[in-house]
CSV table of C-alpha atoms and ligand atoms in Angstrom, one decimal:
chain,number,residue,atom,x,y,z
A,1,UNK,CA,-19.9,15.3,1.0
A,2,UNK,CA,-16.6,13.1,1.7
A,3,UNK,CA,-16.6,9.6,0.5
A,4,UNK,CA,-15.6,7.1,2.8
A,5,UNK,CA,-13.0,4.0,1.4
A,6,UNK,CA,-10.8,1.8,3.0
A,7,UNK,CA,-8.4,-1.3,2.4
A,8,UNK,CA,-9.3,-4.3,4.6
A,9,UNK,CA,-6.2,-6.9,5.4
A,10,UNK,CA,-4.2,-8.5,7.7
A,11,UNK,CA,-1.4,-7.3,8.2
A,12,UNK,CA,-2.3,-3.7,6.6
A,13,UNK,CA,-0.2,-1.2,8.7
A,14,UNK,CA,2.5,-1.3,5.2
A,15,UNK,CA,-0.1,-0.9,2.9
A,16,UNK,CA,0.6,1.6,0.1
A,17,UNK,CA,-2.9,1.8,-0.8
A,18,UNK,CA,-4.1,4.9,1.3
A,19,UNK,CA,-1.1,6.7,0.1
A,20,UNK,CA,-2.1,5.6,-3.6
A,21,UNK,CA,-5.6,6.7,-3.3
A,22,UNK,CA,-5.2,9.8,-1.6
A,23,UNK,CA,-2.8,10.6,-4.3
A,24,UNK,CA,-5.4,10.1,-7.1
A,25,UNK,CA,-8.0,12.3,-5.1
A,26,UNK,CA,-6.0,15.0,-5.0
A,27,UNK,CA,-5.3,14.7,-9.0
A,28,UNK,CA,-8.9,14.5,-9.7
A,29,UNK,CA,-10.4,16.6,-7.4
A,30,UNK,CA,-12.2,14.1,-5.7
A,31,UNK,CA,-13.3,14.6,-1.9
A,32,UNK,CA,-12.5,11.1,-0.2
A,33,UNK,CA,-11.3,9.5,2.8
A,34,UNK,CA,-9.3,6.5,2.4
A,35,UNK,CA,-8.6,4.4,5.7
A,36,UNK,CA,-6.2,1.4,6.3
A,37,UNK,CA,-8.3,-1.3,8.4
A,38,UNK,CA,-7.0,-4.4,10.0
A,39,UNK,CA,-9.6,-7.1,10.0
A,40,UNK,CA,-9.1,-10.2,12.8
A,41,UNK,CA,-8.3,-13.2,10.9
A,42,UNK,CA,-11.9,-14.3,11.8
A,43,UNK,CA,-13.7,-11.4,11.5
A,44,UNK,CA,-13.7,-9.7,7.9
A,45,UNK,CA,-17.4,-10.1,7.5
A,46,UNK,CA,-18.1,-8.4,10.8
A,47,UNK,CA,-15.4,-5.4,10.1
A,48,UNK,CA,-17.0,-4.8,6.3
A,49,UNK,CA,-20.4,-4.6,8.0
A,50,UNK,CA,-19.4,-2.1,10.2
A,51,UNK,CA,-17.6,0.2,7.5
A,52,UNK,CA,-20.9,-0.3,5.4
A,53,UNK,CA,-22.9,0.6,8.6
A,54,UNK,CA,-20.5,3.5,8.8
A,55,UNK,CA,-21.2,4.7,5.2
A,56,UNK,CA,-18.3,3.4,3.2
A,57,UNK,CA,-19.1,3.5,-0.5
A,58,UNK,CA,-16.1,1.2,-1.8
A,59,UNK,CA,-13.5,-0.9,-0.2
A,60,UNK,CA,-10.0,-2.7,-1.9
A,61,UNK,CA,-9.1,-6.1,-0.1
A,62,UNK,CA,-5.9,-7.7,0.2
A,63,UNK,CA,-4.4,-10.7,2.1
A,64,UNK,CA,-5.9,-12.9,3.3
A,65,UNK,CA,-9.4,-11.8,2.8
A,66,UNK,CA,-9.8,-11.8,-0.9
A,67,UNK,CA,-11.5,-15.3,-1.3
A,68,UNK,CA,-13.8,-14.5,2.0
A,69,UNK,CA,-14.8,-11.2,0.1
A,70,UNK,CA,-15.5,-13.2,-2.8
A,71,UNK,CA,-18.1,-15.1,-1.1
A,72,UNK,CA,-19.9,-12.2,0.9
A,73,UNK,CA,-20.6,-10.4,-2.8
A,74,UNK,CA,-24.1,-9.9,-4.1
A,75,UNK,CA,-22.9,-9.3,-7.6
A,76,UNK,CA,-19.6,-10.1,-9.1
A,77,UNK,CA,-17.7,-8.8,-12.4
A,78,UNK,CA,-17.1,-11.7,-15.1
A,79,UNK,CA,-13.6,-11.5,-14.3
A,80,UNK,CA,-14.0,-11.8,-10.4
A,81,UNK,CA,-16.3,-14.7,-10.7
A,82,UNK,CA,-13.7,-16.4,-12.9
A,83,UNK,CA,-10.9,-15.6,-10.4
A,84,UNK,CA,-13.3,-16.8,-7.5
A,85,UNK,CA,-11.2,-13.6,-5.7
A,86,UNK,CA,-12.1,-9.9,-5.2
A,87,UNK,CA,-9.7,-7.1,-4.3
A,88,UNK,CA,-12.3,-4.3,-5.1
A,89,UNK,CA,-15.9,-3.9,-3.5
A,90,UNK,CA,-18.5,-1.2,-4.7
A,91,UNK,CA,-20.8,-0.5,-1.5
A,92,UNK,CA,-22.9,2.4,-2.5
A,93,UNK,CA,-25.6,0.5,-4.8
A,94,UNK,CA,-27.6,-1.3,-2.3
A,95,UNK,CA,-25.4,-4.3,-2.3
A,96,UNK,CA,-22.0,-5.4,-2.4
A,97,UNK,CA,-20.3,-5.5,-6.0
A,98,UNK,CA,-17.1,-7.4,-6.2
A,99,UNK,CA,-14.5,-7.0,-8.7
A,100,UNK,CA,-10.9,-8.1,-9.4
A,101,UNK,CA,-8.6,-5.7,-10.6
A,102,UNK,CA,-5.1,-7.3,-10.2
A,103,UNK,CA,-5.1,-8.9,-13.6
A,104,UNK,CA,-6.1,-5.3,-15.7
A,105,UNK,CA,-3.2,-3.4,-13.3
A,106,UNK,CA,-0.4,-6.3,-14.1
A,107,UNK,CA,-1.2,-6.5,-17.9
A,108,UNK,CA,-1.4,-2.5,-18.1
A,109,UNK,CA,2.1,-2.5,-16.3
A,110,UNK,CA,3.5,-4.6,-18.5
A,111,UNK,CA,1.9,-3.5,-22.0
A,112,UNK,CA,1.5,0.4,-21.3
A,113,UNK,CA,4.3,1.2,-18.6
A,114,UNK,CA,6.7,-1.6,-19.6
A,115,UNK,CA,5.9,-1.0,-23.4
A,116,UNK,CA,5.9,-5.0,-24.0
A,117,UNK,CA,2.9,-6.3,-25.6
A,118,UNK,CA,1.4,-9.7,-24.8
A,119,UNK,CA,0.3,-10.7,-28.2
A,120,UNK,CA,2.3,-13.7,-29.7
A,121,UNK,CA,4.6,-14.0,-26.6
A,122,UNK,CA,5.2,-17.5,-25.0
A,123,UNK,CA,4.3,-16.7,-21.3
A,124,UNK,CA,5.4,-18.7,-18.2
A,125,UNK,CA,3.5,-18.0,-14.9
A,126,UNK,CA,5.4,-19.1,-11.5
A,127,UNK,CA,2.8,-20.0,-9.1
A,128,UNK,CA,-1.0,-21.3,-8.9
A,129,UNK,CA,-2.1,-19.3,-5.7
A,130,UNK,CA,-4.6,-16.6,-5.2
A,131,UNK,CA,-2.5,-13.8,-7.4
A,132,UNK,CA,-1.9,-16.2,-10.3
A,133,UNK,CA,-5.6,-17.5,-10.5
A,134,UNK,CA,-6.4,-13.4,-10.4
A,135,UNK,CA,-4.4,-12.5,-13.4
A,136,UNK,CA,-5.0,-15.6,-15.7
A,137,UNK,CA,-7.9,-14.3,-17.4
A,138,UNK,CA,-6.2,-11.2,-18.4
A,139,UNK,CA,-3.1,-12.5,-19.4
A,140,UNK,CA,-5.3,-14.7,-21.8
A,141,UNK,CA,-7.0,-11.6,-23.2
A,142,UNK,CA,-3.6,-10.3,-24.2
A,143,UNK,CA,-3.6,-13.1,-27.0
A,144,UNK,CA,0.0,-14.6,-26.0
A,145,UNK,CA,1.2,-17.5,-28.3
A,146,UNK,CA,0.8,-20.1,-25.3
A,147,UNK,CA,0.9,-19.7,-21.5
A,148,UNK,CA,2.4,-22.3,-19.3
A,149,UNK,CA,1.8,-22.5,-15.7
A,150,UNK,CA,4.4,-24.1,-13.3
A,151,UNK,CA,4.1,-24.2,-9.4
A,152,UNK,CA,6.1,-26.2,-6.5
A,153,UNK,CA,2.7,-28.4,-5.9
A,154,UNK,CA,2.4,-29.6,-9.7
A,155,UNK,CA,-1.4,-30.7,-9.4
A,156,UNK,CA,-2.4,-27.0,-8.3
A,157,UNK,CA,-0.9,-25.9,-11.6
A,158,UNK,CA,-2.6,-28.7,-13.6
A,159,UNK,CA,-6.1,-28.2,-12.1
A,160,UNK,CA,-5.8,-24.3,-12.9
A,161,UNK,CA,-4.8,-24.7,-16.5
A,162,UNK,CA,-7.7,-27.6,-16.8
A,163,UNK,CA,-10.3,-24.7,-15.5
A,164,UNK,CA,-9.1,-22.2,-17.8
A,165,UNK,CA,-8.1,-24.2,-20.7
A,166,UNK,CA,-11.7,-24.2,-22.2
A,167,UNK,CA,-11.9,-20.4,-22.6
A,168,UNK,CA,-8.3,-20.3,-23.7
A,169,UNK,CA,-8.1,-19.6,-27.2
A,170,UNK,CA,-4.2,-21.0,-27.4
A,171,UNK,CA,-2.3,-23.9,-25.5
A,172,UNK,CA,-2.4,-23.4,-21.8
A,173,UNK,CA,-0.7,-26.1,-19.9
A,174,UNK,CA,0.2,-26.4,-16.2
A,175,UNK,CA,2.8,-28.6,-14.2
A,176,UNK,CA,5.9,-28.7,-12.0
A,177,UNK,CA,9.2,-26.9,-12.5
A,178,UNK,CA,10.8,-29.9,-13.9
A,179,UNK,CA,8.8,-29.8,-17.0
A,180,UNK,CA,10.3,-26.4,-17.4
A,181,UNK,CA,13.5,-28.0,-19.0
A,182,UNK,CA,14.6,-27.4,-22.4
A,183,UNK,CA,11.9,-24.6,-23.0
A,184,UNK,CA,12.3,-21.0,-23.2
A,185,UNK,CA,9.9,-18.2,-22.6
A,186,UNK,CA,9.6,-14.2,-23.6
A,187,UNK,CA,8.1,-13.3,-20.6
A,188,UNK,CA,8.1,-15.1,-16.9
A,189,UNK,CA,6.1,-13.7,-14.4
A,190,UNK,CA,6.6,-14.5,-10.7
A,191,UNK,CA,3.2,-14.9,-8.6
A,192,UNK,CA,4.8,-17.3,-6.2
A,193,UNK,CA,5.6,-15.9,-2.6
A,194,UNK,CA,9.0,-17.7,-2.6
A,195,UNK,CA,10.5,-14.3,-2.6
A,196,UNK,CA,9.1,-13.3,0.5
A,197,UNK,CA,11.3,-15.9,2.2
A,198,UNK,CA,14.4,-14.8,0.0
A,199,UNK,CA,14.1,-18.4,-1.4
A,200,UNK,CA,15.2,-18.9,-5.3
A,201,UNK,CA,13.0,-21.2,-7.6
A,202,UNK,CA,14.3,-24.4,-9.2
A,203,UNK,CA,14.2,-22.7,-12.6
A,204,UNK,CA,16.4,-24.7,-15.6
A,205,UNK,CA,19.2,-22.9,-17.9
A,206,UNK,CA,17.9,-21.3,-20.8
A,207,UNK,CA,14.5,-20.4,-19.4
A,208,UNK,CA,14.7,-16.8,-20.9
A,209,UNK,CA,14.5,-16.2,-24.4
A,210,UNK,CA,16.7,-13.6,-26.0
A,211,UNK,CA,15.0,-10.2,-25.3
A,212,UNK,CA,12.9,-11.9,-22.5
A,213,UNK,CA,11.3,-10.0,-19.6
A,214,UNK,CA,11.1,-11.1,-16.1
A,215,UNK,CA,8.2,-9.9,-13.7
A,216,UNK,CA,7.9,-10.2,-10.3
A,217,UNK,CA,4.6,-9.7,-8.5
A,218,UNK,CA,6.5,-8.8,-5.5
A,219,UNK,CA,8.1,-5.4,-5.0
A,220,UNK,CA,10.6,-3.8,-2.5
A,221,UNK,CA,13.3,-1.4,-1.6
A,222,UNK,CA,15.9,-3.5,-3.8
A,223,UNK,CA,16.0,-5.9,-6.4
A,224,UNK,CA,13.6,-9.1,-5.5
A,225,UNK,CA,15.2,-12.5,-4.8
A,226,UNK,CA,13.3,-13.7,-8.1
A,227,UNK,CA,14.5,-10.8,-10.1
A,228,UNK,CA,18.3,-11.4,-9.0
A,229,UNK,CA,18.0,-14.6,-10.1
A,230,UNK,CA,16.3,-14.0,-13.5
A,231,UNK,CA,19.1,-11.3,-14.3
A,232,UNK,CA,21.7,-13.8,-13.4
A,233,UNK,CA,19.8,-16.3,-15.7
A,234,UNK,CA,20.0,-14.2,-18.7
A,235,UNK,CA,16.5,-12.3,-18.8
A,236,UNK,CA,17.1,-9.0,-20.7
A,237,UNK,CA,14.7,-7.0,-18.8
A,238,UNK,CA,13.5,-7.0,-14.9
A,239,UNK,CA,10.4,-5.4,-13.5
A,240,UNK,CA,8.9,-5.9,-10.0
A,241,UNK,CA,5.3,-5.5,-9.0
A,242,UNK,CA,4.9,-1.8,-7.8
A,243,UNK,CA,3.5,-0.8,-11.1
A,244,UNK,CA,0.9,-3.7,-11.0
A,245,UNK,CA,0.0,-2.1,-7.4
A,246,UNK,CA,-0.6,1.4,-8.7
A,247,UNK,CA,-2.4,0.4,-11.9
A,248,UNK,CA,-4.6,-2.2,-10.0
A,249,UNK,CA,-5.2,0.5,-7.7
A,250,UNK,CA,-6.3,2.9,-11.0
A,251,UNK,CA,-8.6,0.6,-11.8
A,252,UNK,CA,-10.4,0.4,-9.0
A,253,UNK,CA,-10.6,4.2,-8.7
A,254,UNK,CA,-11.9,3.9,-12.1
A,255,UNK,CA,-14.7,1.7,-10.8
A,256,UNK,CA,-15.6,3.7,-7.9
A,257,UNK,CA,-15.6,7.2,-9.3
A,258,UNK,CA,-15.9,6.9,-13.4
A,259,UNK,CA,-12.1,8.4,-13.6
A,260,UNK,CA,-8.9,6.9,-14.4
A,261,UNK,CA,-5.7,8.8,-12.8
A,262,UNK,CA,-2.8,9.2,-14.2
A,263,UNK,CA,-0.2,7.0,-12.8
A,264,UNK,CA,3.1,7.6,-14.0
A,265,UNK,CA,3.9,10.5,-11.8
A,266,UNK,CA,3.0,8.5,-8.6
A,267,UNK,CA,4.6,5.6,-9.8
A,268,UNK,CA,7.9,7.6,-10.4
A,269,UNK,CA,7.6,9.0,-6.9
A,270,UNK,CA,6.9,5.8,-5.0
A,271,UNK,CA,10.0,4.5,-6.7
A,272,UNK,CA,12.2,7.2,-6.0
A,273,UNK,CA,11.0,7.0,-2.1
A,274,UNK,CA,11.8,3.1,-2.1
A,275,UNK,CA,15.2,3.5,-3.3
A,276,UNK,CA,15.8,6.7,-1.2
A,277,UNK,CA,14.9,4.1,1.9
A,278,UNK,CA,17.2,1.5,0.6
A,279,UNK,CA,20.1,4.0,0.2
A,280,UNK,CA,19.5,5.3,3.9
A,281,UNK,CA,19.3,1.8,5.2
A,282,UNK,CA,22.8,1.0,3.5
A,283,UNK,CA,24.2,4.0,4.7
A,284,UNK,CA,23.2,3.7,8.4
A,285,UNK,CA,24.6,-0.2,7.9
A,286,UNK,CA,28.2,1.4,6.8
A,287,UNK,CA,28.0,3.5,9.5
A,288,UNK,CA,27.3,0.8,12.2
A,289,UNK,CA,30.1,-1.4,10.6
A,290,UNK,CA,30.5,-4.7,10.6
A,291,UNK,CA,28.1,-6.8,13.0
A,292,UNK,CA,30.1,-8.3,16.2
A,293,UNK,CA,29.4,-11.9,15.1
A,294,UNK,CA,31.1,-11.1,11.6
A,295,UNK,CA,34.3,-9.9,13.4
A,296,UNK,CA,37.2,-12.4,13.8
B,301,NDP,P1,-0.8,-17.4,-2.3
B,301,NDP,O1,-0.4,-17.9,-0.8
B,301,NDP,O2,-2.1,-17.9,-2.6
B,301,NDP,O3,0.2,-18.9,-3.1
B,301,NDP,C1,1.3,-18.6,-3.0
B,301,NDP,C2,2.1,-19.4,-4.3
B,301,NDP,O4,3.6,-19.3,-4.2
B,301,NDP,C3,1.6,-20.9,-4.3
B,301,NDP,O5,1.6,-21.2,-5.6
B,301,NDP,C4,2.8,-21.5,-3.8
B,301,NDP,O6,3.2,-22.6,-4.1
B,301,NDP,C5,4.0,-20.6,-3.9
B,301,NDP,N1,5.2,-20.7,-3.2
B,301,NDP,C6,5.4,-20.2,-1.9
B,301,NDP,N2,6.7,-20.4,-1.2
B,301,NDP,C7,7.3,-21.2,-2.4
B,301,NDP,C8,8.5,-21.3,-2.6
B,301,NDP,N3,9.6,-21.4,-1.5
B,301,NDP,N4,8.9,-22.3,-3.6
B,301,NDP,C9,8.3,-22.0,-4.9
B,301,NDP,N5,6.9,-21.9,-4.7
B,301,NDP,C10,6.4,-21.4,-3.4
B,301,NDP,O7,-0.2,-16.1,-2.3
B,301,NDP,P2,-0.7,-15.3,-3.5
B,301,NDP,O8,-0.8,-15.8,-4.9
B,301,NDP,O9,-2.0,-14.3,-3.1
B,301,NDP,O10,0.3,-14.1,-3.6
B,301,NDP,C11,1.8,-14.5,-3.9
B,301,NDP,C12,2.7,-13.2,-4.3
B,301,NDP,O11,2.2,-12.1,-5.3
B,301,NDP,C13,2.9,-12.4,-2.9
B,301,NDP,O12,4.5,-12.2,-2.9
B,301,NDP,C14,2.0,-11.4,-3.3
B,301,NDP,O13,2.7,-10.2,-2.2
B,301,NDP,C15,2.3,-10.9,-4.9
B,301,NDP,N6,1.1,-9.9,-5.3
B,301,NDP,C16,1.5,-8.8,-5.5
B,301,NDP,C17,0.4,-7.9,-6.1
B,301,NDP,C18,0.7,-6.5,-6.3
B,301,NDP,O14,-0.2,-5.7,-6.5
B,301,NDP,N7,1.8,-6.4,-6.8
B,301,NDP,C19,-0.9,-8.4,-6.0
B,301,NDP,C20,-1.4,-9.6,-5.6
B,301,NDP,C21,-0.2,-10.6,-4.9
B,301,NDP,P3,2.5,-24.3,-3.5
B,301,NDP,O15,1.2,-24.1,-4.2
B,301,NDP,O16,3.1,-25.6,-4.0
B,301,NDP,O17,2.2,-24.0,-2.1
């Protein structure tokens, strides 16, 4: 019998999750239907209830419902309890089981796909919102030398560091961007949404240690604003969050179906498609010529 899965969000139309999970299902021979469902901003619980009544067996949850979903769960994995947010729901065992696969997805992308082990590294995590909170435990489990949180609103980074510090077997500090002056890091992860608005972050000179990796959780057709800024500031390697997206989905698929799908072929395919879309857009712009406003 075909199993039913879905991703809930608002907006949701551009989600790659249906594409990713259908590819995993084809690869592993699992018979499933995976849909994108738009939930009203004040109607996630009702939309999920309807989905459960239809026989939905599992769901992913994205912005802005991860915290609401957390509150609806009957049981929680330890990592979801720490994150206070869920992105994966199991619905087939008589209750709502919540998990959070974002941290595992991020770490797997960095350590396995990018071959950059976390152990012993000096890590800087930029941002103190849901995404930062969701990956913090997984980063700490990678046993870095230290983990520093920096946020536009320093008090939020300080509070997040204080919350996780008792469980951290390493220095964990939080503050504002100005506290970064004079420090350098091996891995700088952008978990802010500044790239969405094309805004540069106030990063001091010398932030990237020799050989440093800059990682932006955001991804797109071309280089993200944060990665452009990091490259210019001397980051040796740059990576966006497409790999994290695919890896967190693989972790969810493993929870639901007990099989971990291979991710490399799909990741390469999605990357090639994004690049092709960017090239097509650039060609169209060139054909259109300069915009009237730019003409003398
Ligand atoms: P939240 O809204 O919870 O948090 C936003 C964070 O960004 C806050 O720390 C906020 O700071 C900071 N911020 C926003 N604008 C600016 C700015 N102009 N300058 C500096 N800091 C800014 O969002 P999330 O944490 O849920 O998401 C963050 C990013 O991570 C998004 O781009 C999202 O797409 C991405 N993401 C990617 C995933 C993947 O699989 N690749 C998975 C999950 C998230 P303040 O506290 O001061 O407001």
